[in-house]
Amino acid sequence: MSRWRVAVLASYAASGIAFATWVSRLPAIRDGLNLTPGGIGLLLMCMTVASFISISASGLIVLRLGPKLTSWIGSCMVGAGLVTVGVGASLAGSPLVVAAGLVVLGLGTASWNTASNVEGAALERSLERHIMPHLHGAFSLGTVAAAGFGAWAAAVHMPVFWHFLISGVVVTTAVITAGFSFRAEKTPATSSSTIRSGETDTFQDPSTGPLPIITPESQNSSLRSDASQGAPPLDSKRLVALAWRDRRTLLIGVLVLGLALAEGAAGDWVALALADGYGQSDAAGAVGYGLFVTFMTIGRFAGTSILDRFGRVVVMRWCSATAVVGLALFVFSPVPWLAFVALAVWGLGASLGFPVGMSAAADDPVHAAARVSVVSTIGYGAFLCGPPLLGLLAEHFGILHSLLAPLVLLVVSFFLAPLAGQQKAKSVHSGDAR
């Protein structure tokens, strides 16, 4: 079990390394290609479109290939995408090559992230402990490490190509090695009885309990149980279609959307905002992003005890309110040092949106994989689509003031927080998906 846990943690951390690698060098890419904020936004949109296509199909991909193979393929694509971006930025000096690399990066990242959530859900169920915040904390640790390395690389003027080549090799090697210890596809549920649609999943803590194992085999087993009781089973496509029609699932997606946009906006624009809005160096911009993800990591590793004590609803409201305060303070800070303090507050506020949203979407063990894919699609859509659109706003209002846009969605997230509460599983059959 310990090898499995380390392997899943490594996969999450590798995803964080990949993300922070290219984010930390955005100022260098911008300067090397002589791009405006709008040009950066268009480049990010290339990755966004690819990621959205991938995340939209991620539920079916993971159900068909399994989380291990999906993670392997996705991480290899991410490594190749990083190298291609490095070639375009340092060797070819071509925005088109950088755009092509971001497309490959986006296609690989999105499905890999969904596969990680599915694998993490299986691990959590087997451990019978709430560890999803810790897994997302590993992602944040990866971003901290990569942001630190990126700040050093910017300070010593390391070419983007060599930086991205090193990171690409590390990410791909780590995930392929970790994948050999994945067990979601062959580990049965640990409950004493078979989980069927129509039965309530029993959690040790009713507000923050562990997630069910989500695998093609276990899901098909549950569906066959329904069939033996006279109800026609749902196939993978109908499960996903039904999840997109579920009102609570969609609203949880909107809840996650605001916090995901707050996280994504920081990832893509903090370094540039510090450089352009506060006159800081590229290295200081990377340090600022590192500060943000450091406090996000602290929030995630503290998340388990906080969730156990206060429950999902209170925590999600706290996160939304804190993110609003940090984001507003960052935009309107009169001095640079206060902007760095604001990044710490902002990071704490954005820390638990994704992991709690994934837990809330997976309350029903039969439909968890499909519903997690829906919430992931909406959340990652905001995480990936929002920042490029902020680039277009930055053309007219400046980078700092464009960051006010996520505040509206954070307010919406605050009022949708009650939807994160525990919900009992319901029996749903194929007739409902028509």
Short mmCIF file of C-alpha atoms in Angstrom, two decimals:
data_model
loop_
_atom_site.label_atom_id
_atom_site.label_comp_id
_atom_site.label_asym_id
_atom_site.label_seq_id
_atom_site.Cartn_x
_atom_site.Cartn_y
_atom_site.Cartn_z
CA MET A 1 0.00 0.00 0.00
CA SER A 2 2.85 2.41 0.81
CA ARG A 3 4.36 1.93 -2.66
CA TRP A 4 1.01 2.70 -4.24
CA ARG A 5 0.63 5.86 -2.17
CA VAL A 6 4.13 7.07 -3.02
CA ALA A 7 3.47 6.35 -6.70
CA VAL A 8 0.27 8.40 -6.76
CA LEU A 9 1.95 11.24 -4.86
CA ALA A 10 4.78 11.17 -7.42
CA SER A 11 2.30 11.40 -10.30
CA TYR A 12 0.62 14.44 -8.77
CA ALA A 13 3.98 16.07 -8.01
CA ALA A 14 5.18 15.48 -11.57
CA SER A 15 2.06 17.20 -12.89
CA GLY A 16 2.88 20.21 -10.71
CA ILE A 17 6.45 20.26 -12.00
CA ALA A 18 5.25 20.25 -15.60
CA PHE A 19 2.80 23.09 -15.01
CA ALA A 20 5.15 25.37 -13.07
CA THR A 21 8.01 24.77 -15.49
CA TRP A 22 6.47 26.62 -18.39
CA VAL A 23 4.55 29.11 -16.23
CA SER A 24 7.72 30.25 -14.43
CA ARG A 25 9.41 31.06 -17.75
CA LEU A 26 6.51 32.90 -19.39
CA PRO A 27 8.30 36.28 -19.02
CA ALA A 28 11.35 34.85 -20.81
CA ILE A 29 9.17 33.36 -23.56
CA ARG A 30 7.31 36.67 -23.90
CA ASP A 31 10.54 38.67 -24.16
CA GLY A 32 12.20 36.20 -26.53
CA LEU A 33 9.27 36.28 -28.95
CA ASN A 34 8.46 40.00 -28.41
CA LEU A 35 4.83 39.25 -27.59
CA THR A 36 2.17 41.58 -26.18
CA PRO A 37 -0.22 40.42 -23.42
CA GLY A 38 -2.73 39.68 -26.16
CA GLY A 39 -0.14 37.57 -27.97
CA ILE A 40 0.56 35.62 -24.80
CA GLY A 41 -3.18 35.14 -24.42
CA LEU A 42 -3.43 33.69 -27.92
CA LEU A 43 -0.57 31.29 -27.21
CA LEU A 44 -2.27 30.14 -24.03
CA MET A 45 -5.49 29.70 -25.96
CA CYS A 46 -3.76 27.05 -28.10
CA MET A 47 -3.10 25.02 -24.99
CA THR A 48 -6.58 25.77 -23.69
CA VAL A 49 -8.39 24.45 -26.76
CA ALA A 50 -6.30 21.27 -26.78
CA SER A 51 -6.80 20.75 -23.05
CA PHE A 52 -10.53 21.29 -23.28
CA ILE A 53 -10.83 18.73 -26.06
CA SER A 54 -8.81 16.27 -24.01
CA ILE A 55 -10.59 16.86 -20.70
CA SER A 56 -14.00 16.58 -22.40
CA ALA A 57 -13.11 13.06 -23.52
CA SER A 58 -11.15 12.17 -20.39
CA GLY A 59 -13.95 10.23 -18.73
CA LEU A 60 -14.28 7.88 -21.67
CA ILE A 61 -10.50 7.69 -22.14
CA VAL A 62 -9.86 6.65 -18.54
CA LEU A 63 -12.74 4.17 -18.57
CA ARG A 64 -11.38 2.63 -21.78
CA LEU A 65 -7.60 2.67 -21.12
CA GLY A 66 -7.48 2.75 -17.33
CA PRO A 67 -5.71 5.39 -15.22
CA LYS A 68 -2.24 3.81 -15.50
CA LEU A 69 -2.02 3.74 -19.30
CA THR A 70 -3.70 7.15 -19.56
CA SER A 71 -1.11 8.60 -17.18
CA TRP A 72 1.75 7.06 -19.13
CA ILE A 73 0.56 8.39 -22.48
CA GLY A 74 -0.32 11.80 -21.04
CA SER A 75 3.02 12.29 -19.31
CA CYS A 76 4.94 11.34 -22.45
CA MET A 77 2.94 13.92 -24.40
CA VAL A 78 3.64 16.52 -21.71
CA GLY A 79 7.38 15.84 -21.88
CA ALA A 80 7.34 16.13 -25.67
CA GLY A 81 5.29 19.32 -25.46
CA LEU A 82 7.74 20.94 -23.04
CA VAL A 83 10.67 20.17 -25.31
CA THR A 84 8.80 21.53 -28.34
CA VAL A 85 8.00 24.78 -26.50
CA GLY A 86 11.66 25.06 -25.56
CA VAL A 87 12.72 24.59 -29.18
CA GLY A 88 10.28 27.25 -30.35
CA ALA A 89 11.27 29.75 -27.66
CA SER A 90 15.07 29.34 -27.63
CA LEU A 91 16.19 27.76 -30.90
CA ALA A 92 13.62 28.55 -33.59
CA GLY A 93 12.29 31.79 -32.13
CA SER A 94 8.91 30.86 -33.59
CA PRO A 95 5.52 31.49 -31.94
CA LEU A 96 4.06 28.78 -34.19
CA VAL A 97 6.43 26.13 -32.81
CA VAL A 98 5.67 27.28 -29.26
CA ALA A 99 1.95 27.07 -30.05
CA ALA A 100 2.37 23.52 -31.41
CA GLY A 101 4.20 22.52 -28.23
CA LEU A 102 1.46 23.97 -26.06
CA VAL A 103 -1.15 22.01 -28.03
CA VAL A 104 0.69 18.74 -27.32
CA LEU A 105 1.17 19.82 -23.70
CA GLY A 106 -2.54 20.54 -23.33
CA LEU A 107 -3.66 17.27 -24.89
CA GLY A 108 -1.46 15.27 -22.55
CA THR A 109 -2.04 17.23 -19.34
CA ALA A 110 -5.83 17.18 -19.26
CA SER A 111 -6.44 13.42 -19.49
CA TRP A 112 -3.45 12.71 -17.26
CA ASN A 113 -4.95 14.93 -14.55
CA THR A 114 -8.29 13.14 -14.70
CA ALA A 115 -6.51 9.78 -14.52
CA SER A 116 -4.61 10.98 -11.45
CA ASN A 117 -7.87 11.94 -9.74
CA VAL A 118 -9.35 8.53 -10.50
CA GLU A 119 -6.23 6.73 -9.23
CA GLY A 120 -6.18 8.97 -6.15
CA ALA A 121 -9.84 8.19 -5.46
CA ALA A 122 -9.07 4.46 -5.54
CA LEU A 123 -6.15 4.90 -3.17
CA GLU A 124 -8.26 6.97 -0.78
CA ARG A 125 -10.93 4.30 -0.65
CA SER A 126 -8.44 1.55 0.05
CA LEU A 127 -6.77 3.53 2.84
CA GLU A 128 -10.18 4.48 4.30
CA ARG A 129 -8.72 7.91 5.00
CA HIS A 130 -9.42 11.31 3.48
CA ILE A 131 -6.15 12.06 1.61
CA MET A 132 -7.27 13.90 -1.53
CA PRO A 133 -6.02 17.28 -0.20
CA HIS A 134 -2.62 15.65 0.41
CA LEU A 135 -2.51 14.39 -3.17
CA HIS A 136 -3.28 17.84 -4.52
CA GLY A 137 -0.73 19.12 -2.02
CA ALA A 138 1.85 16.94 -3.78
CA PHE A 139 0.91 18.73 -7.00
CA SER A 140 1.54 22.03 -5.23
CA LEU A 141 4.88 20.77 -3.88
CA GLY A 142 5.84 20.00 -7.46
CA THR A 143 4.92 23.53 -8.49
CA VAL A 144 6.95 24.98 -5.59
CA ALA A 145 10.02 22.97 -6.61
CA ALA A 146 9.63 23.81 -10.29
CA ALA A 147 8.96 27.49 -9.57
CA GLY A 148 12.12 27.62 -7.47
CA PHE A 149 14.14 25.98 -10.22
CA GLY A 150 12.51 28.34 -12.72
CA ALA A 151 13.47 31.38 -10.65
CA TRP A 152 17.07 30.16 -10.54
CA ALA A 153 17.04 29.40 -14.27
CA ALA A 154 15.74 32.90 -15.00
CA ALA A 155 18.33 34.48 -12.71
CA VAL A 156 21.25 32.73 -14.44
CA HIS A 157 19.66 33.20 -17.90
CA MET A 158 19.46 29.48 -18.63
CA PRO A 159 18.03 28.97 -22.14
CA VAL A 160 14.39 27.91 -22.04
CA PHE A 161 15.19 24.86 -24.18
CA TRP A 162 17.60 23.30 -21.70
CA HIS A 163 15.33 24.14 -18.77
CA PHE A 164 12.32 22.51 -20.42
CA LEU A 165 14.32 19.51 -21.64
CA ILE A 166 15.49 18.72 -18.09
CA SER A 167 11.98 19.11 -16.69
CA GLY A 168 10.41 17.06 -19.48
CA VAL A 169 12.73 14.13 -18.84
CA VAL A 170 12.14 14.28 -15.07
CA VAL A 171 8.34 14.39 -15.47
CA THR A 172 8.10 11.54 -17.98
CA THR A 173 10.52 9.29 -16.12
CA ALA A 174 8.78 9.86 -12.78
CA VAL A 175 5.30 9.01 -14.07
CA ILE A 176 6.35 5.95 -16.04
CA THR A 177 8.19 4.61 -12.99
CA ALA A 178 5.29 5.42 -10.67
CA GLY A 179 2.76 3.79 -12.97
CA PHE A 180 4.15 0.33 -12.30
CA SER A 181 2.85 0.65 -8.72
CA PHE A 182 -0.67 1.84 -9.64
CA ARG A 183 -3.34 -0.55 -8.38
CA ALA A 184 -6.72 1.08 -9.06
CA GLU A 185 -7.54 -1.40 -11.84
CA LYS A 186 -6.88 -4.48 -9.74
CA THR A 187 -7.69 -3.49 -6.15
CA PRO A 188 -11.22 -4.37 -5.02
CA ALA A 189 -13.37 -2.17 -2.82
CA THR A 190 -12.51 -2.58 0.85
CA SER A 191 -16.05 -2.50 2.16
CA SER A 192 -17.51 -5.71 3.50
CA SER A 193 -20.30 -5.73 0.93
CA THR A 194 -20.52 -4.94 -2.74
CA ILE A 195 -21.41 -1.33 -3.53
CA ARG A 196 -24.45 -1.07 -5.75
CA SER A 197 -26.24 1.91 -7.19
CA GLY A 198 -29.06 2.54 -4.77
CA GLU A 199 -26.95 1.84 -1.70
CA THR A 200 -25.45 4.64 0.35
CA ASP A 201 -21.66 4.73 0.55
CA THR A 202 -20.67 4.53 4.21
CA PHE A 203 -17.95 6.99 5.18
CA GLN A 204 -16.16 7.30 8.49
CA ASP A 205 -16.84 11.05 8.40
CA PRO A 206 -20.16 11.91 6.71
CA SER A 207 -18.94 15.33 5.60
CA THR A 208 -15.49 14.47 4.29
CA GLY A 209 -15.39 10.70 3.81
CA PRO A 210 -13.11 8.82 1.47
CA LEU A 211 -13.90 8.27 -2.19
CA PRO A 212 -14.91 5.01 -3.88
CA ILE A 213 -12.60 3.02 -6.10
CA ILE A 214 -13.35 4.03 -9.67
CA THR A 215 -12.20 1.51 -12.24
CA PRO A 216 -13.64 0.04 -15.43
CA GLU A 217 -13.87 -3.36 -13.74
CA SER A 218 -15.50 -2.20 -10.51
CA GLN A 219 -17.95 0.03 -12.33
CA ASN A 220 -18.94 -2.71 -14.74
CA SER A 221 -19.33 -5.08 -11.76
CA SER A 222 -21.75 -2.70 -10.11
CA LEU A 223 -23.68 -2.27 -13.32
CA ARG A 224 -23.91 -6.03 -13.79
CA SER A 225 -25.38 -6.20 -10.28
CA ASP A 226 -28.08 -3.78 -11.41
CA ALA A 227 -28.74 -5.95 -14.45
CA SER A 228 -29.11 -9.05 -12.29
CA GLN A 229 -31.81 -7.19 -10.37
CA GLY A 230 -33.78 -6.55 -13.57
CA ALA A 231 -32.43 -3.07 -14.39
CA PRO A 232 -30.56 -2.58 -17.69
CA PRO A 233 -26.96 -1.45 -17.12
CA LEU A 234 -25.49 1.85 -18.25
CA ASP A 235 -22.49 1.80 -20.57
CA SER A 236 -19.64 4.32 -20.27
CA LYS A 237 -21.08 6.78 -22.78
CA ARG A 238 -24.47 6.84 -21.08
CA LEU A 239 -22.87 7.31 -17.67
CA VAL A 240 -21.02 10.38 -18.94
CA ALA A 241 -24.14 11.71 -20.71
CA LEU A 242 -26.18 11.25 -17.56
CA ALA A 243 -23.57 13.05 -15.48
CA TRP A 244 -23.83 16.08 -17.78
CA ARG A 245 -27.57 16.19 -17.06
CA ASP A 246 -27.23 15.99 -13.30
CA ARG A 247 -28.03 19.41 -11.78
CA ARG A 248 -25.91 19.00 -8.65
CA THR A 249 -22.90 17.84 -10.64
CA LEU A 250 -23.09 20.85 -12.95
CA LEU A 251 -23.45 23.28 -10.04
CA ILE A 252 -20.48 21.69 -8.26
CA GLY A 253 -18.61 22.32 -11.50
CA VAL A 254 -19.57 26.01 -11.33
CA LEU A 255 -18.50 26.06 -7.68
CA VAL A 256 -15.09 24.68 -8.63
CA LEU A 257 -14.95 26.98 -11.66
CA GLY A 258 -14.45 30.16 -9.63
CA LEU A 259 -11.68 28.72 -7.46
CA ALA A 260 -10.04 27.03 -10.44
CA LEU A 261 -9.99 30.32 -12.35
CA ALA A 262 -8.40 32.02 -9.34
CA GLU A 263 -5.69 29.33 -9.32
CA GLY A 264 -5.19 29.38 -13.09
CA ALA A 265 -5.01 33.17 -13.26
CA ALA A 266 -2.24 33.14 -10.66
CA GLY A 267 -0.35 30.46 -12.55
CA ASP A 268 -0.33 32.25 -15.88
CA TRP A 269 -0.27 35.93 -14.92
CA VAL A 270 1.32 36.49 -11.49
CA ALA A 271 4.90 36.51 -12.78
CA LEU A 272 3.97 38.90 -15.60
CA ALA A 273 1.85 41.08 -13.30
CA LEU A 274 4.74 41.50 -10.88
CA ALA A 275 7.10 42.34 -13.73
CA ASP A 276 4.82 44.75 -15.59
CA GLY A 277 2.56 46.03 -12.81
CA TYR A 278 5.09 46.36 -9.99
CA GLY A 279 8.36 46.72 -11.92
CA GLN A 280 9.87 43.50 -10.56
CA SER A 281 12.49 41.37 -12.35
CA ASP A 282 11.66 38.12 -14.14
CA ALA A 283 13.33 36.20 -11.28
CA ALA A 284 11.23 38.09 -8.70
CA GLY A 285 8.13 37.24 -10.72
CA ALA A 286 8.99 33.54 -10.53
CA VAL A 287 9.59 33.92 -6.77
CA GLY A 288 6.15 35.52 -6.43
CA TYR A 289 4.51 32.59 -8.14
CA GLY A 290 6.54 30.27 -5.91
CA LEU A 291 5.16 32.09 -2.86
CA PHE A 292 1.61 31.61 -4.14
CA VAL A 293 2.03 27.87 -4.64
CA THR A 294 3.89 27.49 -1.33
CA PHE A 295 0.89 28.77 0.61
CA MET A 296 -1.43 26.76 -1.60
CA THR A 297 0.59 23.70 -0.61
CA ILE A 298 0.30 24.60 3.08
CA GLY A 299 -3.46 24.92 2.68
CA ARG A 300 -3.74 21.55 0.99
CA PHE A 301 -1.67 19.63 3.50
CA ALA A 302 -3.64 21.24 6.33
CA GLY A 303 -6.86 20.49 4.45
CA THR A 304 -7.49 17.03 5.88
CA SER A 305 -7.70 18.13 9.51
CA ILE A 306 -9.59 21.31 8.59
CA LEU A 307 -12.15 19.35 6.57
CA ASP A 308 -12.57 16.76 9.32
CA ARG A 309 -13.28 19.50 11.85
CA PHE A 310 -15.45 21.93 9.88
CA GLY A 311 -16.78 19.98 6.88
CA ARG A 312 -16.83 20.77 3.18
CA VAL A 313 -19.37 23.61 3.19
CA VAL A 314 -17.62 25.82 5.73
CA VAL A 315 -14.23 25.17 4.14
CA MET A 316 -15.43 26.05 0.64
CA ARG A 317 -16.94 29.31 1.89
CA TRP A 318 -13.73 30.15 3.71
CA CYS A 319 -11.68 29.41 0.60
CA SER A 320 -13.85 31.60 -1.62
CA ALA A 321 -13.79 34.55 0.79
CA THR A 322 -10.05 34.30 1.40
CA ALA A 323 -9.30 34.12 -2.31
CA VAL A 324 -11.38 37.28 -2.89
CA VAL A 325 -9.43 39.17 -0.22
CA GLY A 326 -6.03 38.02 -1.51
CA LEU A 327 -6.82 38.71 -5.15
CA ALA A 328 -8.21 42.20 -4.46
CA LEU A 329 -5.23 43.05 -2.27
CA PHE A 330 -2.82 41.92 -4.99
CA VAL A 331 -4.47 44.12 -7.62
CA PHE A 332 -4.72 47.26 -5.48
CA SER A 333 -1.56 46.94 -3.40
CA PRO A 334 0.22 50.32 -3.16
CA VAL A 335 3.67 48.76 -2.66
CA PRO A 336 5.34 45.61 -4.07
CA TRP A 337 5.96 43.94 -0.69
CA LEU A 338 2.26 44.01 0.12
CA ALA A 339 1.55 42.35 -3.24
CA PHE A 340 3.73 39.44 -2.15
CA VAL A 341 1.75 39.18 1.11
CA ALA A 342 -1.45 39.16 -0.96
CA LEU A 343 -0.12 36.22 -2.99
CA ALA A 344 0.16 34.19 0.23
CA VAL A 345 -3.47 34.95 1.16
CA TRP A 346 -4.61 34.26 -2.40
CA GLY A 347 -2.79 30.91 -2.40
CA LEU A 348 -4.46 29.80 0.84
CA GLY A 349 -7.88 30.71 -0.54
CA ALA A 350 -7.41 28.80 -3.78
CA SER A 351 -5.92 25.72 -2.10
CA LEU A 352 -8.88 23.38 -1.51
CA GLY A 353 -11.32 24.17 -4.32
CA PHE A 354 -10.25 21.36 -6.63
CA PRO A 355 -9.78 18.51 -4.10
CA VAL A 356 -13.05 19.22 -2.28
CA GLY A 357 -14.89 19.56 -5.58
CA MET A 358 -13.59 16.16 -6.70
CA SER A 359 -14.72 14.59 -3.41
CA ALA A 360 -18.19 16.15 -3.69
CA ALA A 361 -18.59 14.92 -7.28
CA ALA A 362 -17.68 11.35 -6.28
CA ASP A 363 -20.25 10.85 -3.51
CA ASP A 364 -22.15 8.25 -5.57
CA PRO A 365 -19.74 5.30 -6.12
CA VAL A 366 -21.44 4.06 -9.31
CA HIS A 367 -21.39 7.39 -11.12
CA ALA A 368 -18.25 8.86 -9.56
CA ALA A 369 -15.90 8.45 -12.55
CA ALA A 370 -18.34 10.13 -14.95
CA ARG A 371 -19.22 12.93 -12.54
CA VAL A 372 -15.58 13.58 -11.65
CA SER A 373 -14.86 13.91 -15.38
CA VAL A 374 -17.69 16.47 -15.72
CA VAL A 375 -16.50 18.57 -12.77
CA SER A 376 -12.91 18.23 -14.04
CA THR A 377 -14.00 19.45 -17.47
CA ILE A 378 -15.68 22.53 -16.03
CA GLY A 379 -12.93 23.22 -13.51
CA TYR A 380 -10.04 22.69 -15.88
CA GLY A 381 -11.97 24.65 -18.51
CA ALA A 382 -11.87 27.66 -16.18
CA PHE A 383 -8.30 26.88 -15.14
CA LEU A 384 -7.18 26.77 -18.76
CA CYS A 385 -9.64 28.95 -20.72
CA GLY A 386 -9.84 31.80 -18.23
CA PRO A 387 -6.19 32.93 -18.28
CA PRO A 388 -6.04 33.39 -22.09
CA LEU A 389 -9.24 35.45 -21.95
CA LEU A 390 -7.66 37.53 -19.19
CA GLY A 391 -4.87 38.25 -21.67
CA LEU A 392 -7.37 39.85 -24.02
CA LEU A 393 -8.72 41.96 -21.14
CA ALA A 394 -5.15 42.92 -20.25
CA GLU A 395 -4.74 44.48 -23.70
CA HIS A 396 -7.34 47.09 -22.72
CA PHE A 397 -7.17 47.35 -18.92
CA GLY A 398 -3.66 46.16 -18.05
CA ILE A 399 -2.59 42.85 -16.52
CA LEU A 400 -3.32 43.82 -12.90
CA HIS A 401 -6.85 45.09 -13.44
CA SER A 402 -7.74 42.17 -15.71
CA LEU A 403 -7.32 39.95 -12.62
CA LEU A 404 -10.46 41.48 -11.13
CA ALA A 405 -12.59 39.33 -13.47
CA PRO A 406 -12.23 36.14 -11.36
CA LEU A 407 -13.67 37.98 -8.33
CA VAL A 408 -17.22 37.70 -9.70
CA LEU A 409 -16.99 33.92 -10.05
CA LEU A 410 -15.45 33.61 -6.59
CA VAL A 411 -18.52 35.32 -5.16
CA VAL A 412 -20.69 32.79 -7.02
CA SER A 413 -18.58 29.97 -5.55
CA PHE A 414 -19.21 31.34 -2.06
CA PHE A 415 -22.97 31.07 -2.46
CA LEU A 416 -22.79 27.60 -4.08
CA ALA A 417 -20.73 26.16 -1.21
CA PRO A 418 -23.67 24.23 0.36
CA LEU A 419 -23.66 21.91 -2.69
CA ALA A 420 -20.34 20.48 -1.50
CA GLY A 421 -22.11 18.72 1.37
CA GLN A 422 -22.38 14.94 1.43
CA GLN A 423 -25.09 13.42 -0.80
CA LYS A 424 -26.42 9.87 -0.62
CA ALA A 425 -26.08 7.65 -3.67
CA LYS A 426 -29.16 7.14 -5.82
CA SER A 427 -30.15 4.22 -8.00
CA VAL A 428 -30.03 5.33 -11.62
CA HIS A 429 -30.57 3.07 -14.59
CA SER A 430 -30.23 3.32 -18.33
CA GLY A 431 -33.70 4.64 -18.84
CA ASP A 432 -32.68 7.83 -17.07
CA ALA A 433 -29.94 8.53 -19.59
CA ARG A 434 -32.19 8.63 -22.61
#
